[in-house]
mmCIF file of C-alpha atoms in Angstrom:
data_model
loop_
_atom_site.group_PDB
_atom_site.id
_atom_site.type_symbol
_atom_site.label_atom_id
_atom_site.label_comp_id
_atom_site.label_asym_id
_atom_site.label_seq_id
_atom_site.Cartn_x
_atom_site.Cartn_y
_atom_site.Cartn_z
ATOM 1 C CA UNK Y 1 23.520 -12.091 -236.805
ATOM 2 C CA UNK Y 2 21.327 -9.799 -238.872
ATOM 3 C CA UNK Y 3 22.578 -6.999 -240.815
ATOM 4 C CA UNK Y 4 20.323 -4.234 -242.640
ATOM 5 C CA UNK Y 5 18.988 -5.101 -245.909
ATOM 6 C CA UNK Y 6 21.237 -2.974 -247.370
ATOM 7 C CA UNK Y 7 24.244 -4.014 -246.222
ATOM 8 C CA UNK Y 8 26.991 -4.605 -248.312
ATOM 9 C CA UNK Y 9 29.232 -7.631 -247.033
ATOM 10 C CA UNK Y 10 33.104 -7.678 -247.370
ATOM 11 C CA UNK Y 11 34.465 -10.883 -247.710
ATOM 12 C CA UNK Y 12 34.395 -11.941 -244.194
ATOM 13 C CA UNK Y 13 30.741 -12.290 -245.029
ATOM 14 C CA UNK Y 14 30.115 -9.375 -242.090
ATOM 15 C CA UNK Y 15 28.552 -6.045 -243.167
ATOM 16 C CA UNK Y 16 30.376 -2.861 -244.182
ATOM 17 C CA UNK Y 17 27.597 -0.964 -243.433
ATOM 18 C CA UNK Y 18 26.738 0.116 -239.634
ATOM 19 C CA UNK Y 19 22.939 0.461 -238.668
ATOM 20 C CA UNK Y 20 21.666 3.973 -238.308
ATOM 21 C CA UNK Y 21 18.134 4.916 -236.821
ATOM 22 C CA UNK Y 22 16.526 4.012 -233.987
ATOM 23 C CA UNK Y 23 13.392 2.549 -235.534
ATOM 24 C CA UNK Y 24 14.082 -0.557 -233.940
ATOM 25 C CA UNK Y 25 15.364 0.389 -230.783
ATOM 26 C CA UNK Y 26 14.122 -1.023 -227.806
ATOM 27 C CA UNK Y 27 13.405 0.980 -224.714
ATOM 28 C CA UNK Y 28 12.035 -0.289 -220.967
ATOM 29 C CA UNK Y 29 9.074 0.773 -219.191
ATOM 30 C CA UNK Y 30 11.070 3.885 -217.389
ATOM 31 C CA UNK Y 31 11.507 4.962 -221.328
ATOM 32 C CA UNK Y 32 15.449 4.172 -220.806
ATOM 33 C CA UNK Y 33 16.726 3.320 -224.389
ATOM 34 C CA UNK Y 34 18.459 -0.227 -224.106
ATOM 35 C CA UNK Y 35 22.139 -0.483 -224.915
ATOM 36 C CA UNK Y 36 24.175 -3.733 -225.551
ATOM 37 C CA UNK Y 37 28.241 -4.262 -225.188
ATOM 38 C CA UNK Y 38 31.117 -5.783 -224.918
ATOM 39 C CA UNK Y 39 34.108 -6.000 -223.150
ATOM 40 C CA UNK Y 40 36.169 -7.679 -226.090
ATOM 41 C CA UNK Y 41 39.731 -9.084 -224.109
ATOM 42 C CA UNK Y 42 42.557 -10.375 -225.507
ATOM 43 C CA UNK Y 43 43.001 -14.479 -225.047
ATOM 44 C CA UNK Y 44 44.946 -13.779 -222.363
ATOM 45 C CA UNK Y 45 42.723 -11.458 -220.457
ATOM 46 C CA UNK Y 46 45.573 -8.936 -220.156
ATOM 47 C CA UNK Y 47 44.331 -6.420 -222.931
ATOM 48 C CA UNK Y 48 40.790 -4.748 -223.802
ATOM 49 C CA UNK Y 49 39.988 -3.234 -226.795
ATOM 50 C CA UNK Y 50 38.488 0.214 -226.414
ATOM 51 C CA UNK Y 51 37.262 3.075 -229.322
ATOM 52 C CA UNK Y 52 37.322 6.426 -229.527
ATOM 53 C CA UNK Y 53 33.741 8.153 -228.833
ATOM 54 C CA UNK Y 54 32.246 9.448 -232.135
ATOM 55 C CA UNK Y 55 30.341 12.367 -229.592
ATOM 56 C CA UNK Y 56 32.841 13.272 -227.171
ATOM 57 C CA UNK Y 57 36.342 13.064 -226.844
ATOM 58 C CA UNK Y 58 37.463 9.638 -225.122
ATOM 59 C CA UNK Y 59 37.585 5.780 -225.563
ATOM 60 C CA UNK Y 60 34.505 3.242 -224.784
ATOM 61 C CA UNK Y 61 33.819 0.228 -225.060
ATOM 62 C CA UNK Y 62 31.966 -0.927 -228.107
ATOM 63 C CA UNK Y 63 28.634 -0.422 -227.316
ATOM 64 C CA UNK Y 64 24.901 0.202 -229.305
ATOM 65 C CA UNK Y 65 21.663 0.287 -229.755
ATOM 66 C CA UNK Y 66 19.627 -3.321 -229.199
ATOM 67 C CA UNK Y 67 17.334 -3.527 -231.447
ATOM 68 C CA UNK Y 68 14.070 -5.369 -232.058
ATOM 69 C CA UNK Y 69 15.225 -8.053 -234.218
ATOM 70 C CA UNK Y 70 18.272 -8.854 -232.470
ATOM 71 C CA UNK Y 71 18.913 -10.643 -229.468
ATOM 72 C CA UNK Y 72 20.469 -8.391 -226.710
ATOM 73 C CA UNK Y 73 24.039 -10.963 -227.422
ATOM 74 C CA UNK Y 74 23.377 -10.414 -231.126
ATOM 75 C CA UNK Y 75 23.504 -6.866 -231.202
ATOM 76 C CA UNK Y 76 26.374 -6.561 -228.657
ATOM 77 C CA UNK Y 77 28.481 -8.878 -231.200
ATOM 78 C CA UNK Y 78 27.284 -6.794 -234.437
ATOM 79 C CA UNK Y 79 27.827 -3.503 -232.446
ATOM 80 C CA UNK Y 80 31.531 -4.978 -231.631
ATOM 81 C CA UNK Y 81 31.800 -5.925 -235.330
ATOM 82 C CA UNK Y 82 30.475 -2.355 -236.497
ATOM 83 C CA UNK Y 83 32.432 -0.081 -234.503
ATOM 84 C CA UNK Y 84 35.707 -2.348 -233.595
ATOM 85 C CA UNK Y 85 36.450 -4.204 -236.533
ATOM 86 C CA UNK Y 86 36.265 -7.203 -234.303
ATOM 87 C CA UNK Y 87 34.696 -10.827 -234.234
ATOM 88 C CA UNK Y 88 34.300 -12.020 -230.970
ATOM 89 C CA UNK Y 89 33.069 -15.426 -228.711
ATOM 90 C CA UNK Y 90 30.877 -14.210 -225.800
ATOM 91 C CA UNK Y 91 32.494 -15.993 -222.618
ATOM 92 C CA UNK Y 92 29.521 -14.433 -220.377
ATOM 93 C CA UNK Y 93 26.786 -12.029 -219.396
ATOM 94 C CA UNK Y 94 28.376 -8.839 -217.268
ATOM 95 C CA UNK Y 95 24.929 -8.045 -216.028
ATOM 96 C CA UNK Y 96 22.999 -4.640 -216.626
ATOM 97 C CA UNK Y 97 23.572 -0.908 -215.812
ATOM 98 C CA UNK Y 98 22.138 2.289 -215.154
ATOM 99 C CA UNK Y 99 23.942 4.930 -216.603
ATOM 100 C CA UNK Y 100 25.856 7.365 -214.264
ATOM 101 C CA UNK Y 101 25.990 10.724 -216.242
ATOM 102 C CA UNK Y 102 23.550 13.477 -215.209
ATOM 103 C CA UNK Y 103 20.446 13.132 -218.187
ATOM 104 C CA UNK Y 104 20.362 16.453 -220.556
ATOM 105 C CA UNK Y 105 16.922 15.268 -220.466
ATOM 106 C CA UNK Y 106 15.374 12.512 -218.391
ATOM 107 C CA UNK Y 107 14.415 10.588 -222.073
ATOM 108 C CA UNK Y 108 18.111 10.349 -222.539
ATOM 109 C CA UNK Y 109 18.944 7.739 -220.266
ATOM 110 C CA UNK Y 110 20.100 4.363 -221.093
ATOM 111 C CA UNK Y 111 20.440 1.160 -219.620
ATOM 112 C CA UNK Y 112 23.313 -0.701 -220.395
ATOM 113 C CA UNK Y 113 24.021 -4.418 -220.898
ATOM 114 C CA UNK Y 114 27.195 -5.772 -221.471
ATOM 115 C CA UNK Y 115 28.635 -8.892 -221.938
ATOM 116 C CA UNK Y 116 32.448 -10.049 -221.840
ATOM 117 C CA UNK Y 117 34.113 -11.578 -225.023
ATOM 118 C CA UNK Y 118 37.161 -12.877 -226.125
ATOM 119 C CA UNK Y 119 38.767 -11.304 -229.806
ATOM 120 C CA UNK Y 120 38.960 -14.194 -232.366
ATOM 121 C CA UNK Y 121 39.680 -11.912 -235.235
ATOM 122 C CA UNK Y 122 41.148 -8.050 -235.315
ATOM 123 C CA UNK Y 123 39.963 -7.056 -239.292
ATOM 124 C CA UNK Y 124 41.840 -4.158 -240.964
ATOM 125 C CA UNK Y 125 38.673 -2.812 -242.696
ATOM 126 C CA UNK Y 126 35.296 -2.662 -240.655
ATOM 127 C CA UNK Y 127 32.026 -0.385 -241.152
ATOM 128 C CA UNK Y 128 33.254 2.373 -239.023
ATOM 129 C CA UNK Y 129 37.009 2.450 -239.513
ATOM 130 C CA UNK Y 130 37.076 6.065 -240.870
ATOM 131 C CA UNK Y 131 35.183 7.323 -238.155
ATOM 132 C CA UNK Y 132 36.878 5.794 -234.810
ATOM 133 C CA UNK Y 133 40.313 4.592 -233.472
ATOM 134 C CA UNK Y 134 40.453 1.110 -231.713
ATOM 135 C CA UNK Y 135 43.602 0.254 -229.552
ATOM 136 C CA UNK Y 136 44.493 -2.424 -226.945
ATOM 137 C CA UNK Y 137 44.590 -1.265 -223.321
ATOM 138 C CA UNK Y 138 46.028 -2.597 -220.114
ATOM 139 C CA UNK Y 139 43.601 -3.294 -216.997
ATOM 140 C CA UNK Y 140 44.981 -0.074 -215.001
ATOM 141 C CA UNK Y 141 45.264 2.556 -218.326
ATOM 142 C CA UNK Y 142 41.768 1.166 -219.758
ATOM 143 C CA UNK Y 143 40.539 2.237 -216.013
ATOM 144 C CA UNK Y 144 42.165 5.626 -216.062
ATOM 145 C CA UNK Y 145 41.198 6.863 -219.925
ATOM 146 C CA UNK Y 146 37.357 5.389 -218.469
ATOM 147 C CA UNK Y 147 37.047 7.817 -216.029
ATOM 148 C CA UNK Y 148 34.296 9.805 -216.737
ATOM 149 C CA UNK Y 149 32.271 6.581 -217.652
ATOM 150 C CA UNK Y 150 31.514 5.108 -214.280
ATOM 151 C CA UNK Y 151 29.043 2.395 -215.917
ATOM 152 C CA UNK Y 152 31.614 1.374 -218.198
ATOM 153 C CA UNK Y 153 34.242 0.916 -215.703
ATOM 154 C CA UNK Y 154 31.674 -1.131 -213.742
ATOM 155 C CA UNK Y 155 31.245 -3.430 -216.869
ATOM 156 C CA UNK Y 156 35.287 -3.656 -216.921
ATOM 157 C CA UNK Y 157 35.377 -4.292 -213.061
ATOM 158 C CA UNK Y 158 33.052 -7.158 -213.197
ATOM 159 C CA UNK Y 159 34.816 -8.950 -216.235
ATOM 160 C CA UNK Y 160 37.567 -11.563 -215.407
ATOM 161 C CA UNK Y 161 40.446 -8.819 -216.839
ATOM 162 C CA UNK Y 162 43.725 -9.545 -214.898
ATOM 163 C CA UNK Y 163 44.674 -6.790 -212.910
ATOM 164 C CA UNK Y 164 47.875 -6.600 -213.269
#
């Protein structure tokens, strides 16, 4: 996993520094800006970790920019890392999506890629800890406080949560 050259590390070796630009972000031919992510779940599959939006009110999933010199799994991890506080093992790829929210412009779409994990480590200090909350979140509840994020509800629908 790559970090910016400025990064300072804590003493998990991770950065305490989040990426910010989009000088390497990657985009597709339809000029959709490329987004990795994770579903992080507990070992038990019975919990998923969600964060609170820095733009709008609500909880996500961890989710970011992939950039150039990352690998679409890297980036999902550091992006889980960066705005969590979370290390994770990627169990599988969850496929790709196209965004569901009406564009503000049609260069603001995104394509999403997402990946499910399972949480190794839950740190107390992480790059973005002052700006966002993290909590765990039962398959129904993470559903409900999702609903205005059809694609991300997709990516939680197609991991192996339990449903109950």
């Amino acid at each position: 996993m790559s970090g910016s050259a400025s990064s300072v590390e804590g003493s998990n070796n991770l950065p305490m520094q989040s990426r910010t630009g989009r000088s390497k972000q990657r985009y597709n031919s339809q000029g959709e800006r490329l987004v990795a992510g994770v579903v992080p779940l507990s070992a038990d599959r019975n919990y998923v970790i969600l964060i609170q939006s820095t733009r709008r009110k609500g909880w996500v999933l961890p989710k970011g920019g992939w950039e150039s010199d990352e690998s679409c799994q890297e980036s999902a991890v550091r992006e889980a890392w960066e705005e969590a506080g979370i290390t994770l093992s990627i169990d599988y790829d969850l496929g790709n999506f196209e965004e569901k929210r009406p564009p503000k412009t049609s260069k603001d779409r995104s394509r999403y890629y997402f990946y499910q994990g399972t949480v190794v480590e839950q740190l107390d200090d992480w790059p973005e800890k002052d700006k966002r909350e993290r909590e765990w979140f039962t398959y129904t509840k993470a559903i409900e406080v999702l609903q205005n994020r059809p694609e991300l509800q997709e990516a939680l629908n197609r991991s192996s949560m339990n449903r109950t």
